[in-house]
Amino acid sequence: MQTLTNTVMAADIGEALVRDREKTLEEIYGKAYPMVLHYVRQHHGDADDAKDLLQEAMILFYERVVHEELTLTASPTTYIMGVCKNRWRRELEKRKRQQELPPDVSERVKEDAGAEADQPLFAIAPFVAQLGEKCKEILVAFYYLGQRMEQVAQQHRYRNVRTATVQKFKCLERLRKSLAAYSIHHFR
Amino acid sequence: MRPELEEIQLLEHFLGGRLPAEKEQEMEIRLLWDQEWQQQVAQQQLAYHAIREAGRQHLRHELRAIHQKLFG
């Protein structure tokens, strides 16, 4: 019975995140932050650490619930706390390793950390911003925030879903072209 | 839609695993020999990657505002 209730709740949280994102995020944030802050302070961290940790965990949570249809077997805050604790443990280990290194090596490791493996070779988010507000909003709303085209069309006052869909593909085409021009210029 | 946009839509359905089995197989075979098609797929994936990064920035911005509002 417990599982059933939670599955229903998980479906609702996905719906709520997509339909009423800011309010839902605010509710979860309001509950989770004091818990994360308490935990981090007990484990050699400060308020800034707690804030960064929670914000990244909530981004992960959003992506997993909305895109990967994660079925929660616990409340959002329990899930988020789990992510935060794991990541904080790894962060502390990393800091400890860095402290053990001679200072000049430690600096270099910090610089390298900026270019982590799953990051592309150049910053690509600015290419989306370059398309202008309208394209940026449509692309982010549909592909990242997981909104339906009906919602996107309504928000941007398109006559219908079809017109909005054509616009979406035009924006995607422009994005592809600017990325292609850049990568050809820089990597050939 | 004009043909270029139709092709982008086709790529989207292919990458999202939303093509009928027969069509999908056709696309996969084409990927084996058609270099331009490989490039098309790679470009589309890079575009989605860019949107994901922009989306994360967008959420980060909203979360910072929430923090400011509730605990700032």
mmCIF file of C-alpha atoms in Angstrom:
data_model
loop_
_atom_site.group_PDB
_atom_site.id
_atom_site.type_symbol
_atom_site.label_atom_id
_atom_site.label_comp_id
_atom_site.label_asym_id
_atom_site.label_seq_id
_atom_site.Cartn_x
_atom_site.Cartn_y
_atom_site.Cartn_z
ATOM 1 C CA MET A 1 0.000 0.000 0.000
ATOM 2 C CA GLN A 2 2.841 2.296 0.922
ATOM 3 C CA THR A 3 4.461 1.864 -2.495
ATOM 4 C CA LEU A 4 1.209 2.540 -4.281
ATOM 5 C CA THR A 5 0.664 5.796 -2.423
ATOM 6 C CA ASN A 6 4.192 6.891 -3.203
ATOM 7 C CA THR A 7 3.895 6.061 -6.886
ATOM 8 C CA VAL A 8 0.824 8.237 -7.119
ATOM 9 C CA MET A 9 2.644 10.961 -5.273
ATOM 10 C CA ALA A 10 5.658 10.648 -7.586
ATOM 11 C CA ALA A 11 3.481 11.046 -10.677
ATOM 12 C CA ASP A 12 1.937 14.116 -9.079
ATOM 13 C CA ILE A 13 5.275 15.659 -8.245
ATOM 14 C CA GLY A 14 6.385 15.312 -11.882
ATOM 15 C CA GLU A 15 3.157 16.968 -13.018
ATOM 16 C CA ALA A 16 3.478 19.683 -10.402
ATOM 17 C CA LEU A 17 7.085 20.405 -11.347
ATOM 18 C CA VAL A 18 6.223 20.849 -15.005
ATOM 19 C CA ARG A 19 2.959 22.706 -14.572
ATOM 20 C CA ASP A 20 3.739 24.897 -11.599
ATOM 21 C CA ARG A 21 7.509 24.756 -11.418
ATOM 22 C CA GLU A 22 8.489 27.761 -9.353
ATOM 23 C CA LYS A 23 5.917 27.160 -6.641
ATOM 24 C CA THR A 24 6.744 23.458 -6.405
ATOM 25 C CA LEU A 25 10.487 24.110 -6.300
ATOM 26 C CA GLU A 26 9.940 26.728 -3.633
ATOM 27 C CA GLU A 27 7.948 24.327 -1.458
ATOM 28 C CA ILE A 28 10.600 21.619 -1.702
ATOM 29 C CA TYR A 29 13.428 24.120 -1.196
ATOM 30 C CA GLY A 30 11.789 25.591 1.875
ATOM 31 C CA LYS A 31 11.595 22.164 3.490
ATOM 32 C CA ALA A 32 14.974 20.850 2.367
ATOM 33 C CA TYR A 33 17.277 23.796 3.015
ATOM 34 C CA PRO A 34 17.130 23.743 6.834
ATOM 35 C CA MET A 35 17.806 19.992 6.760
ATOM 36 C CA VAL A 36 20.773 20.322 4.386
ATOM 37 C CA LEU A 37 22.141 23.274 6.342
ATOM 38 C CA HIS A 38 21.943 21.335 9.598
ATOM 39 C CA TYR A 39 23.681 18.337 8.050
ATOM 40 C CA VAL A 40 26.444 20.306 6.347
ATOM 41 C CA ARG A 41 27.187 22.369 9.458
ATOM 42 C CA GLN A 42 27.594 19.177 11.456
ATOM 43 C CA HIS A 43 30.037 17.962 8.808
ATOM 44 C CA HIS A 44 32.628 20.727 8.417
ATOM 45 C CA GLY A 45 30.667 22.934 6.008
ATOM 46 C CA ASP A 46 28.965 26.321 5.996
ATOM 47 C CA ALA A 47 25.799 27.959 4.694
ATOM 48 C CA ASP A 48 27.274 28.598 1.239
ATOM 49 C CA ASP A 49 28.214 24.935 0.910
ATOM 50 C CA ALA A 50 24.671 23.956 1.876
ATOM 51 C CA LYS A 51 23.166 26.316 -0.672
ATOM 52 C CA ASP A 52 25.356 25.095 -3.551
ATOM 53 C CA LEU A 53 24.812 21.494 -2.604
ATOM 54 C CA LEU A 54 21.041 21.790 -2.410
ATOM 55 C CA GLN A 55 20.711 23.744 -5.640
ATOM 56 C CA GLU A 56 22.669 21.172 -7.636
ATOM 57 C CA ALA A 57 20.742 18.329 -5.980
ATOM 58 C CA MET A 58 17.442 19.980 -6.919
ATOM 59 C CA ILE A 59 18.555 20.323 -10.537
ATOM 60 C CA LEU A 60 19.381 16.624 -10.571
ATOM 61 C CA PHE A 61 16.048 15.868 -8.917
ATOM 62 C CA TYR A 62 14.174 17.902 -11.529
ATOM 63 C CA GLU A 63 15.923 16.149 -14.399
ATOM 64 C CA ARG A 64 15.390 12.695 -12.981
ATOM 65 C CA VAL A 65 11.720 13.180 -12.180
ATOM 66 C CA VAL A 66 10.801 15.035 -15.371
ATOM 67 C CA HIS A 67 13.008 13.306 -17.957
ATOM 68 C CA GLU A 68 13.791 9.895 -16.577
ATOM 69 C CA GLU A 69 10.431 9.415 -14.915
ATOM 70 C CA LEU A 70 12.073 8.409 -11.680
ATOM 71 C CA THR A 71 9.612 6.636 -9.430
ATOM 72 C CA LEU A 72 10.106 8.007 -5.970
ATOM 73 C CA THR A 73 9.846 5.524 -3.168
ATOM 74 C CA ALA A 74 10.203 8.304 -0.616
ATOM 75 C CA SER A 75 9.355 11.986 -0.317
ATOM 76 C CA PRO A 76 11.207 14.523 -2.497
ATOM 77 C CA THR A 77 13.078 15.876 0.522
ATOM 78 C CA THR A 78 14.245 12.386 1.543
ATOM 79 C CA TYR A 79 15.518 11.794 -1.979
ATOM 80 C CA ILE A 80 17.232 15.190 -2.117
ATOM 81 C CA MET A 81 18.806 14.705 1.314
ATOM 82 C CA GLY A 82 20.225 11.388 0.125
ATOM 83 C CA VAL A 83 21.799 13.060 -2.908
ATOM 84 C CA CYS A 84 23.189 15.879 -0.757
ATOM 85 C CA LYS A 85 24.727 13.527 1.809
ATOM 86 C CA ASN A 86 26.402 11.457 -0.905
ATOM 87 C CA ARG A 87 27.768 14.461 -2.712
ATOM 88 C CA TRP A 88 28.915 16.128 0.468
ATOM 89 C CA ARG A 89 30.813 13.011 1.482
ATOM 90 C CA ARG A 90 32.568 13.040 -1.917
ATOM 91 C CA GLU A 91 33.262 16.763 -1.630
ATOM 92 C CA LEU A 92 34.878 16.309 1.794
ATOM 93 C CA GLU A 93 37.041 13.498 0.463
ATOM 94 C CA LYS A 94 38.115 15.706 -2.428
ATOM 95 C CA ARG A 95 38.981 18.591 -0.108
ATOM 96 C CA LYS A 96 40.933 16.243 2.121
ATOM 97 C CA ARG A 97 42.935 14.901 -0.829
ATOM 98 C CA GLN A 98 43.682 18.436 -1.958
ATOM 99 C CA GLN A 99 44.948 19.385 1.481
ATOM 100 C CA GLU A 100 47.342 16.484 1.429
ATOM 101 C CA LEU A 101 48.923 17.667 -1.827
ATOM 102 C CA PRO A 102 51.753 20.232 -1.983
ATOM 103 C CA PRO A 103 50.244 23.732 -2.538
ATOM 104 C CA ASP A 104 51.287 24.186 -6.200
ATOM 105 C CA VAL A 105 49.829 20.809 -7.239
ATOM 106 C CA SER A 106 46.690 21.526 -5.256
ATOM 107 C CA GLU A 107 46.155 24.747 -7.226
ATOM 108 C CA ARG A 108 46.529 22.911 -10.505
ATOM 109 C CA VAL A 109 44.020 20.260 -9.482
ATOM 110 C CA LYS A 110 41.507 22.989 -8.691
ATOM 111 C CA GLU A 111 41.977 24.539 -12.121
ATOM 112 C CA ASP A 112 41.561 21.191 -13.834
ATOM 113 C CA ALA A 113 38.385 20.493 -11.918
ATOM 114 C CA GLY A 114 36.716 23.202 -14.002
ATOM 115 C CA ALA A 115 37.101 21.057 -17.114
ATOM 116 C CA GLU A 116 35.450 17.862 -15.938
ATOM 117 C CA ALA A 117 34.970 14.896 -18.202
ATOM 118 C CA ASP A 118 31.321 15.333 -19.146
ATOM 119 C CA GLN A 119 31.748 19.015 -19.962
ATOM 120 C CA PRO A 120 32.136 19.850 -23.647
ATOM 121 C CA LEU A 121 35.314 21.525 -24.862
ATOM 122 C CA PHE A 122 33.674 24.928 -24.970
ATOM 123 C CA ALA A 123 30.790 26.616 -23.155
ATOM 124 C CA ILE A 124 27.707 25.821 -25.205
ATOM 125 C CA ALA A 125 24.876 27.355 -23.198
ATOM 126 C CA PRO A 126 25.664 30.856 -24.596
ATOM 127 C CA PHE A 127 24.738 29.581 -28.075
ATOM 128 C CA VAL A 128 21.174 29.169 -26.867
ATOM 129 C CA ALA A 129 21.114 32.643 -25.322
ATOM 130 C CA GLN A 130 22.402 34.111 -28.591
ATOM 131 C CA LEU A 131 19.226 32.984 -30.348
ATOM 132 C CA GLY A 132 17.250 35.657 -28.494
ATOM 133 C CA GLU A 133 14.710 35.432 -25.690
ATOM 134 C CA LYS A 134 11.885 33.876 -27.669
ATOM 135 C CA CYS A 135 13.877 30.966 -29.092
ATOM 136 C CA LYS A 136 15.713 30.415 -25.850
ATOM 137 C CA GLU A 137 12.489 30.248 -23.872
ATOM 138 C CA ILE A 138 10.766 27.911 -26.303
ATOM 139 C CA LEU A 139 13.699 25.500 -26.519
ATOM 140 C CA VAL A 140 14.355 25.433 -22.780
ATOM 141 C CA ALA A 141 10.650 25.132 -21.920
ATOM 142 C CA PHE A 142 10.044 22.210 -24.233
ATOM 143 C CA TYR A 143 13.287 20.248 -24.155
ATOM 144 C CA TYR A 144 14.564 20.942 -20.667
ATOM 145 C CA LEU A 145 11.662 21.949 -18.474
ATOM 146 C CA GLY A 146 9.515 19.265 -20.088
ATOM 147 C CA GLN A 147 6.508 21.449 -20.885
ATOM 148 C CA ARG A 148 4.024 20.265 -23.485
ATOM 149 C CA MET A 149 3.771 22.166 -26.751
ATOM 150 C CA GLU A 150 0.224 23.217 -25.771
ATOM 151 C CA GLN A 151 1.628 25.036 -22.764
ATOM 152 C CA VAL A 152 4.499 26.537 -24.767
ATOM 153 C CA ALA A 153 2.128 27.718 -27.516
ATOM 154 C CA GLN A 154 -0.181 29.336 -24.991
ATOM 155 C CA GLN A 155 2.595 31.105 -23.099
ATOM 156 C CA HIS A 156 4.074 32.550 -26.264
ATOM 157 C CA ARG A 157 0.726 33.363 -27.809
ATOM 158 C CA TYR A 158 0.981 31.188 -30.875
ATOM 159 C CA ARG A 159 -2.164 30.579 -32.846
ATOM 160 C CA ASN A 160 -1.907 26.861 -32.321
ATOM 161 C CA VAL A 161 0.409 24.001 -31.431
ATOM 162 C CA ARG A 162 1.410 23.496 -35.056
ATOM 163 C CA THR A 163 2.669 27.056 -35.488
ATOM 164 C CA ALA A 164 4.597 26.794 -32.232
ATOM 165 C CA THR A 165 6.092 23.467 -33.295
ATOM 166 C CA VAL A 166 7.325 24.928 -36.580
ATOM 167 C CA GLN A 167 8.855 27.802 -34.631
ATOM 168 C CA LYS A 168 10.519 25.361 -32.271
ATOM 169 C CA PHE A 169 12.180 23.531 -35.154
ATOM 170 C CA LYS A 170 13.281 26.827 -36.697
ATOM 171 C CA CYS A 171 14.956 27.744 -33.417
ATOM 172 C CA LEU A 172 16.591 24.335 -33.238
ATOM 173 C CA GLU A 173 17.821 24.758 -36.808
ATOM 174 C CA ARG A 174 19.393 28.121 -35.960
ATOM 175 C CA LEU A 175 21.033 26.636 -32.892
ATOM 176 C CA ARG A 176 22.468 23.769 -34.913
ATOM 177 C CA LYS A 177 23.833 26.160 -37.521
ATOM 178 C CA SER A 178 25.571 28.415 -35.032
ATOM 179 C CA LEU A 179 27.062 25.447 -33.164
ATOM 180 C CA ALA A 180 28.209 23.860 -36.435
ATOM 181 C CA ALA A 181 29.837 27.086 -37.624
ATOM 182 C CA TYR A 182 31.644 27.408 -34.310
ATOM 183 C CA SER A 183 32.886 23.830 -34.097
ATOM 184 C CA ILE A 184 34.079 23.806 -37.719
ATOM 185 C CA HIS A 185 35.925 27.051 -37.160
ATOM 186 C CA HIS A 186 37.581 25.841 -33.971
ATOM 187 C CA PHE A 187 38.212 22.161 -34.429
ATOM 188 C CA ARG A 188 39.266 21.658 -38.032
ATOM 189 C CA MET B 1 7.237 22.546 -42.912
ATOM 190 C CA ARG B 2 10.114 22.933 -45.327
ATOM 191 C CA PRO B 3 12.286 19.854 -45.955
ATOM 192 C CA GLU B 4 15.158 21.021 -43.705
ATOM 193 C CA LEU B 5 12.796 21.290 -40.751
ATOM 194 C CA GLU B 6 11.180 17.956 -41.591
ATOM 195 C CA GLU B 7 14.631 16.422 -41.422
ATOM 196 C CA ILE B 8 15.324 17.961 -38.021
ATOM 197 C CA GLN B 9 12.012 16.546 -36.835
ATOM 198 C CA LEU B 10 12.915 13.130 -38.223
ATOM 199 C CA LEU B 11 16.249 13.243 -36.369
ATOM 200 C CA GLU B 12 14.427 14.220 -33.207
ATOM 201 C CA HIS B 13 12.093 11.266 -33.449
ATOM 202 C CA PHE B 14 15.000 8.970 -34.241
ATOM 203 C CA LEU B 15 17.091 10.122 -31.275
ATOM 204 C CA GLY B 16 14.061 9.970 -29.011
ATOM 205 C CA GLY B 17 13.377 6.374 -30.075
ATOM 206 C CA ARG B 18 9.981 7.350 -31.414
ATOM 207 C CA LEU B 19 10.222 5.947 -34.937
ATOM 208 C CA PRO B 20 8.444 2.790 -36.048
ATOM 209 C CA ALA B 21 10.827 -0.197 -35.944
ATOM 210 C CA GLU B 22 11.227 -0.419 -39.709
ATOM 211 C CA LYS B 23 12.028 3.260 -40.135
ATOM 212 C CA GLU B 24 14.437 3.153 -37.231
ATOM 213 C CA GLN B 25 16.346 0.275 -38.754
ATOM 214 C CA GLU B 26 16.557 2.163 -42.030
ATOM 215 C CA MET B 27 18.072 5.141 -40.204
ATOM 216 C CA GLU B 28 20.570 2.982 -38.352
ATOM 217 C CA ILE B 29 21.760 1.362 -41.551
ATOM 218 C CA ARG B 30 22.123 4.770 -43.148
ATOM 219 C CA LEU B 31 24.252 5.826 -40.194
ATOM 220 C CA LEU B 32 26.729 3.082 -41.013
ATOM 221 C CA TRP B 33 27.707 4.433 -44.419
ATOM 222 C CA ASP B 34 26.446 8.006 -44.708
ATOM 223 C CA GLN B 35 28.986 10.364 -43.165
ATOM 224 C CA GLU B 36 26.843 13.407 -43.699
ATOM 225 C CA TRP B 37 24.021 11.728 -41.853
ATOM 226 C CA GLN B 38 26.383 10.901 -38.983
ATOM 227 C CA GLN B 39 27.267 14.555 -38.840
ATOM 228 C CA GLN B 40 23.607 15.541 -38.845
ATOM 229 C CA VAL B 41 22.980 13.290 -35.854
ATOM 230 C CA ALA B 42 26.021 14.629 -34.007
ATOM 231 C CA GLN B 43 24.940 18.231 -34.634
ATOM 232 C CA GLN B 44 21.475 17.551 -33.342
ATOM 233 C CA GLN B 45 22.864 15.921 -30.199
ATOM 234 C CA LEU B 46 25.163 18.880 -29.624
ATOM 235 C CA ALA B 47 22.178 21.223 -29.926
ATOM 236 C CA TYR B 48 20.259 19.227 -27.278
ATOM 237 C CA HIS B 49 23.330 19.282 -25.089
ATOM 238 C CA ALA B 50 23.475 23.081 -25.386
ATOM 239 C CA ILE B 51 19.789 23.351 -24.476
ATOM 240 C CA ARG B 52 20.364 21.168 -21.417
ATOM 241 C CA GLU B 53 23.166 23.437 -20.265
ATOM 242 C CA ALA B 54 21.003 26.513 -20.849
ATOM 243 C CA GLY B 55 18.157 24.818 -18.982
ATOM 244 C CA ARG B 56 20.365 24.068 -15.996
ATOM 245 C CA GLN B 57 21.455 27.693 -15.897
ATOM 246 C CA HIS B 58 17.824 28.710 -15.998
ATOM 247 C CA LEU B 59 16.939 26.466 -13.041
ATOM 248 C CA ARG B 60 20.031 27.605 -11.129
ATOM 249 C CA HIS B 61 18.871 31.177 -11.585
ATOM 250 C CA GLU B 62 15.367 30.351 -10.313
ATOM 251 C CA LEU B 63 16.748 28.440 -7.324
ATOM 252 C CA ARG B 64 18.993 31.345 -6.375
ATOM 253 C CA ALA B 65 15.968 33.631 -6.447
ATOM 254 C CA ILE B 66 14.030 31.175 -4.273
ATOM 255 C CA HIS B 67 16.880 31.041 -1.775
ATOM 256 C CA GLN B 68 17.018 34.827 -1.667
ATOM 257 C CA LYS B 69 13.268 35.022 -1.137
ATOM 258 C CA LEU B 70 13.060 32.381 1.601
ATOM 259 C CA PHE B 71 16.380 32.592 3.406
ATOM 260 C CA GLY B 72 18.244 35.601 2.009
#
